[in-house]
Tab-separated table of C-alpha atoms in Angstrom:
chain	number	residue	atom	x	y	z
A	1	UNK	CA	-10.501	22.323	-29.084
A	2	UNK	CA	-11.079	25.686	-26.888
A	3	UNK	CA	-14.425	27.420	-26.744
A	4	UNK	CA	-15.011	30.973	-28.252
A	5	UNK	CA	-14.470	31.954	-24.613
A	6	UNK	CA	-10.968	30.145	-24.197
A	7	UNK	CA	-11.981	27.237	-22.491
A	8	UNK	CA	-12.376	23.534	-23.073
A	9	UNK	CA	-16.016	23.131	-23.971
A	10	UNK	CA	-18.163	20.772	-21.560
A	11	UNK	CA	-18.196	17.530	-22.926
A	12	UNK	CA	-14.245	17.593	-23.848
A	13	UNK	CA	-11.443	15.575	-21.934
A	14	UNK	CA	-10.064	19.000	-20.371
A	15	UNK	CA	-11.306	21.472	-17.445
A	16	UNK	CA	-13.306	23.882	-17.790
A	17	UNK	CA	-11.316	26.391	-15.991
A	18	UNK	CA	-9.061	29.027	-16.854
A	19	UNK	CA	-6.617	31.047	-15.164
A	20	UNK	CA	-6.548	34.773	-14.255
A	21	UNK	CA	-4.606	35.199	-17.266
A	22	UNK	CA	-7.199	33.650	-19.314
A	23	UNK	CA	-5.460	30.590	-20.692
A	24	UNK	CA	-7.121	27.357	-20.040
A	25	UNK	CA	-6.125	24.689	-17.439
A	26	UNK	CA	-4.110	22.312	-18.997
A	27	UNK	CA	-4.631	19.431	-16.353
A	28	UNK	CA	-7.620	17.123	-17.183
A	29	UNK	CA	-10.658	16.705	-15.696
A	30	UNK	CA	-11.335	14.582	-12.662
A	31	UNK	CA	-13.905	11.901	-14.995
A	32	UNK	CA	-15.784	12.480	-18.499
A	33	UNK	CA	-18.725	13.824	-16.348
A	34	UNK	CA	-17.207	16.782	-14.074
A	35	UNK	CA	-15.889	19.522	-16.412
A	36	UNK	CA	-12.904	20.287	-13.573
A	37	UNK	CA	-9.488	18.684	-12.704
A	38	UNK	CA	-9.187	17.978	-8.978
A	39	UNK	CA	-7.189	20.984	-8.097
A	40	UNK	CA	-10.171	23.131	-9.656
A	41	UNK	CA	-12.501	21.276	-7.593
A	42	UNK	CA	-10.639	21.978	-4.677
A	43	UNK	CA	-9.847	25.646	-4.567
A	44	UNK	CA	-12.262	26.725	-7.676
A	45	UNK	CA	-12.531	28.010	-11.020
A	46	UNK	CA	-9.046	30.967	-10.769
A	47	UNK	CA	-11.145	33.116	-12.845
A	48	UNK	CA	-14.036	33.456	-10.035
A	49	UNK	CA	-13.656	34.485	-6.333
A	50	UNK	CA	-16.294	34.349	-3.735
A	51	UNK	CA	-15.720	37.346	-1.692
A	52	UNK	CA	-17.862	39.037	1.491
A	53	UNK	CA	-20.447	41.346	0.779
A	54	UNK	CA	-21.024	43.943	3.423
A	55	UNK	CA	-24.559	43.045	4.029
A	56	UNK	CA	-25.443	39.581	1.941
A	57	UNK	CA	-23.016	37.313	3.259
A	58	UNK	CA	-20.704	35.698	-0.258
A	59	UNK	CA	-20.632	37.126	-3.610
A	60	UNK	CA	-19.102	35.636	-6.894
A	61	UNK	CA	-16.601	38.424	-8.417
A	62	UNK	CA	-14.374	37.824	-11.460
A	63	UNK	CA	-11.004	38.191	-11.240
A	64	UNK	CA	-10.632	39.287	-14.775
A	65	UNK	CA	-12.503	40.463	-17.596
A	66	UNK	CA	-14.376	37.982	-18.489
A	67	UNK	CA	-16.136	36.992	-22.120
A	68	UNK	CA	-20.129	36.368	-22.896
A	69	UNK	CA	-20.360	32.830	-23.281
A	70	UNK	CA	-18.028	32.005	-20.215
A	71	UNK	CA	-18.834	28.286	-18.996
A	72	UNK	CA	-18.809	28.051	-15.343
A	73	UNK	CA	-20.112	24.805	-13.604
A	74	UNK	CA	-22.929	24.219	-10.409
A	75	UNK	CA	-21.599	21.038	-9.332
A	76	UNK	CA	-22.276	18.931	-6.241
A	77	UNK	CA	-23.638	15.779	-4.658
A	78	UNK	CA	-26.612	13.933	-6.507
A	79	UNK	CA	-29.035	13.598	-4.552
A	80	UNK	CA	-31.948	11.521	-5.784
A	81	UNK	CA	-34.900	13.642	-3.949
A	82	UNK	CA	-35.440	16.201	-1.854
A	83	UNK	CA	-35.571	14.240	1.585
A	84	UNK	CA	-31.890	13.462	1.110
A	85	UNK	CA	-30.814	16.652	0.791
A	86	UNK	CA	-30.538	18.245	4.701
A	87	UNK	CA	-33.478	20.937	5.111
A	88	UNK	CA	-31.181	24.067	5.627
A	89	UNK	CA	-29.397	23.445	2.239
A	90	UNK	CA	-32.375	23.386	0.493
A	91	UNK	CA	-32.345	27.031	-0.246
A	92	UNK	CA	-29.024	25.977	-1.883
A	93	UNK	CA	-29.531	22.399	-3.753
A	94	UNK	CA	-30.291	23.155	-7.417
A	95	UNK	CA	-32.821	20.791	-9.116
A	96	UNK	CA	-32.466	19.067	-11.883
A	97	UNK	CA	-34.244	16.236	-13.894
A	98	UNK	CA	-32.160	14.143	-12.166
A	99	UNK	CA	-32.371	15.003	-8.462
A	100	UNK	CA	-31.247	17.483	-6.545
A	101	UNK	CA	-27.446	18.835	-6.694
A	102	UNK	CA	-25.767	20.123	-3.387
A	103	UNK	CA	-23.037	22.067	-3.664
A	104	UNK	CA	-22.877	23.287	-0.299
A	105	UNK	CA	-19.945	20.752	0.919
A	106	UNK	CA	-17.677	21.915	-1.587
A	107	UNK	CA	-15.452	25.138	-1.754
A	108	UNK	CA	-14.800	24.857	-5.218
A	109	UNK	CA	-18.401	24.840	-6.278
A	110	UNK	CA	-18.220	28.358	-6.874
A	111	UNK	CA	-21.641	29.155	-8.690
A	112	UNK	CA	-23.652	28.510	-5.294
A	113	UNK	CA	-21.816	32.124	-4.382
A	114	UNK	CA	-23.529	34.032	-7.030
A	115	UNK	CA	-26.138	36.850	-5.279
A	116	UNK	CA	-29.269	37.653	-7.012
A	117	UNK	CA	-29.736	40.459	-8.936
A	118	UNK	CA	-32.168	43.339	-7.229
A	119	UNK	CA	-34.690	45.358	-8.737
A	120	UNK	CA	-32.514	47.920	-10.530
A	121	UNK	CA	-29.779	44.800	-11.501
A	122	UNK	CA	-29.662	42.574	-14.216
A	123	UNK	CA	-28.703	39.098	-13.818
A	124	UNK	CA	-25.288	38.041	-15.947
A	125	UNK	CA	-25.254	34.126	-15.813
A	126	UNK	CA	-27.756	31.472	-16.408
A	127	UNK	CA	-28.439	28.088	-17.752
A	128	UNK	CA	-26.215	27.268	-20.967
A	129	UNK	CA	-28.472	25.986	-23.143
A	130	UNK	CA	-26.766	22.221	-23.177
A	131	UNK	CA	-27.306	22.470	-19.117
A	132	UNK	CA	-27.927	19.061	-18.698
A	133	UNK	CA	-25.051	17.859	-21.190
A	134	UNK	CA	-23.177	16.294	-18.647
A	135	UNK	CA	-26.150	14.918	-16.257
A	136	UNK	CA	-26.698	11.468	-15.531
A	137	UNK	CA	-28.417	9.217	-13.219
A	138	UNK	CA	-26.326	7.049	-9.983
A	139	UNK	CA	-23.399	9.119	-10.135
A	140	UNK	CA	-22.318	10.054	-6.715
A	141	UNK	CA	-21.692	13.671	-8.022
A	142	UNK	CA	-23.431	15.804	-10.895
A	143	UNK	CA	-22.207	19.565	-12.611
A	144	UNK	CA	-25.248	21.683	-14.050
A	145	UNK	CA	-23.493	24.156	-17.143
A	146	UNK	CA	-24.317	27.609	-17.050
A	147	UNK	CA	-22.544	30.421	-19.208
A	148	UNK	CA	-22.257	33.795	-18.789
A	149	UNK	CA	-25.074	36.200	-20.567
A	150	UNK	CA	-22.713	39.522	-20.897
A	151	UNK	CA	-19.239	40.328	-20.599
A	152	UNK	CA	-18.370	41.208	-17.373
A	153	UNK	CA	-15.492	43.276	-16.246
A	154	UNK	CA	-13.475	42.298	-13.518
A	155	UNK	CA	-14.417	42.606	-10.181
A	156	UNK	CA	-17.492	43.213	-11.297
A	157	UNK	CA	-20.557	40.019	-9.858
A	158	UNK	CA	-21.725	36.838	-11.349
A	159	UNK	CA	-25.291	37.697	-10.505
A	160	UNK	CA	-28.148	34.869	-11.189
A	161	UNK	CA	-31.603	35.160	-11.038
A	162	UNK	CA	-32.920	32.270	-8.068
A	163	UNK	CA	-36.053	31.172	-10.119
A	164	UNK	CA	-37.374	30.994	-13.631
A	165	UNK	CA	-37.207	34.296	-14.032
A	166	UNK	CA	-37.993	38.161	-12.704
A	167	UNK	CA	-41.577	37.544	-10.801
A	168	UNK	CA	-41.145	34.181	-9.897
A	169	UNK	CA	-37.702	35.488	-8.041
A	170	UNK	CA	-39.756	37.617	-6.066
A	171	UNK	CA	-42.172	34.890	-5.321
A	172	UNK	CA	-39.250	33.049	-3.905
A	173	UNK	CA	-38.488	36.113	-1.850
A	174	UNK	CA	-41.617	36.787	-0.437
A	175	UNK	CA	-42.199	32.860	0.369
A	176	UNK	CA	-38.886	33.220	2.864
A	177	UNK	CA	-40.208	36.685	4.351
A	178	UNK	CA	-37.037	38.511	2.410
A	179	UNK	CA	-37.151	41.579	0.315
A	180	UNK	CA	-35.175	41.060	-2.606
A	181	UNK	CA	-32.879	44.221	-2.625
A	182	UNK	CA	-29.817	45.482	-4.892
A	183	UNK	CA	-26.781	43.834	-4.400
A	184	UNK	CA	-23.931	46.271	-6.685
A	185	UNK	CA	-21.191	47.862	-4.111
A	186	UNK	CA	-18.717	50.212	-5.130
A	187	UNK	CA	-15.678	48.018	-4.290
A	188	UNK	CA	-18.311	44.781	-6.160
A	189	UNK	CA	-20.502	46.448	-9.237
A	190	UNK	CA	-23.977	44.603	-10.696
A	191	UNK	CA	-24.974	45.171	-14.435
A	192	UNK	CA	-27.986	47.965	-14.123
A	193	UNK	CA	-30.780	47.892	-16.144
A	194	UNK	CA	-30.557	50.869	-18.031
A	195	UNK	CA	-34.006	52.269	-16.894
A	196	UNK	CA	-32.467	52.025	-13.601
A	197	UNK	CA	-29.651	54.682	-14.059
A	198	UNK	CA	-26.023	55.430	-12.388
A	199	UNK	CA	-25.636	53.013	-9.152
A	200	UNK	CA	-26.325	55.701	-6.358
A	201	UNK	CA	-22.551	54.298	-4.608
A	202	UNK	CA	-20.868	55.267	-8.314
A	203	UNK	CA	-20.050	58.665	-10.422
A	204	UNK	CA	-20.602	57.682	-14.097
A	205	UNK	CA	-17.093	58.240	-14.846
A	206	UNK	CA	-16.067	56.039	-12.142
A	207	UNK	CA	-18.129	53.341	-13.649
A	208	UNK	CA	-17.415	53.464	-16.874
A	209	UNK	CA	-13.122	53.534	-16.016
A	210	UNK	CA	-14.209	50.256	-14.667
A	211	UNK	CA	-15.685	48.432	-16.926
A	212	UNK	CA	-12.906	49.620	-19.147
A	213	UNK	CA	-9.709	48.663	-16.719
A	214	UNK	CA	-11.382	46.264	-14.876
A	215	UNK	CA	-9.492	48.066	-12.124
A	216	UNK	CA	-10.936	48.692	-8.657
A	217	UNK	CA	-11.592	52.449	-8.121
């Protein structure tokens, strides 16, 4: 049975994925505990595309209009601690009750793309509240299940906040020496808080065609 958002929920037989059409994959997953079939591990969710920002390295984008309630994966190796996870991933590994997941050896692990939402942004995807559905001690690999918060229109970003929340985000800023800025491009939007106005790179019209088409202005 498919999710609200189209997709084969996370603790089904199926993958997770969907294509850029929106129909879900009909391959099955690689075992009960990863929510992808191997070609999805491999090249990636088709509905999500890490893509260069011009001054934050990789972005996550969608490639199509995408539904609140999308489930997209953080998956990795499980590591049980921190010392086995090599010290310039660490920014990277996501913890969990279970040890640390690094997703940084695998192309398909999209979600490790996501940017971080900057003062003005709002973040669109975080921890689905059955997260740790799928999480389980001694495997060699583990998938963390987030879902989307909003809709979010194509080409617009997957944006995720990189601690608990708002001031604790900025506390992991300011431990690293970084300034945590806003990340929305004209060619790559972020969801605005509404306090926070127009985008300064956008005309309102502009923004709002997008959101509609999901077309690239």
């Amino acid at each position: 049975r498919l999710s609200a958002s189209g997709q084969y929920l996370p603790k089904s037989g199926g993958c997770m994925a969907t294509s850029r059409s929106g129909r879900a994959c009909p391959h099955p997953r690689v075992t009960k505990l990863m929510p992808y079939c191997k070609g999805c591990m491999k090249k990636g969710d088709p509905s999500l595309k890490a893509v260069k920002h011009p001054r934050f390295g990789k972005i996550l984008v969608a490639t199509r209009n995408l539904p609140k309630g999308y489930y997209v994966a953080w998956w990795g190796k499980l590591c049980k601690n921190k010392k086995q996870v090599p010290h310039k991933r660490m920014e990277w590994a996501l913890e969990t009750p279970k040890g640390m997941v690094d997703a940084v050896p695998y192309n398909g692990s999209l979600l490790k793309f996501c940017a971080c939402p900057g003062p003005s942004e709002l973040p669109t995807i975080d921890f689905a509240p059955n997260s740790d559905v799928l999480l389980k001690s001694g495997e060699k690999l583990a998938a963390i299940i987030f879902r989307t918060l909003r809709p979010i229109p194509r080409n617009w970003q997957l944006d995720m906040m990189y601690n608990k929340d708002e001031k604790t985000t900025d506390d992991f800023f300011q431990e690293r020496g970084l300034t945590r800025g806003d990340v929305g491009t004209k060619r790559h939007p972020a969801e605005r808080k509404k306090k926070a106005g127009q985008p300064p790179y956008m005309k309102a019209k502009t923004v709002l065609k997008q959101m509609k088409t999901g077309k690239k202005i």
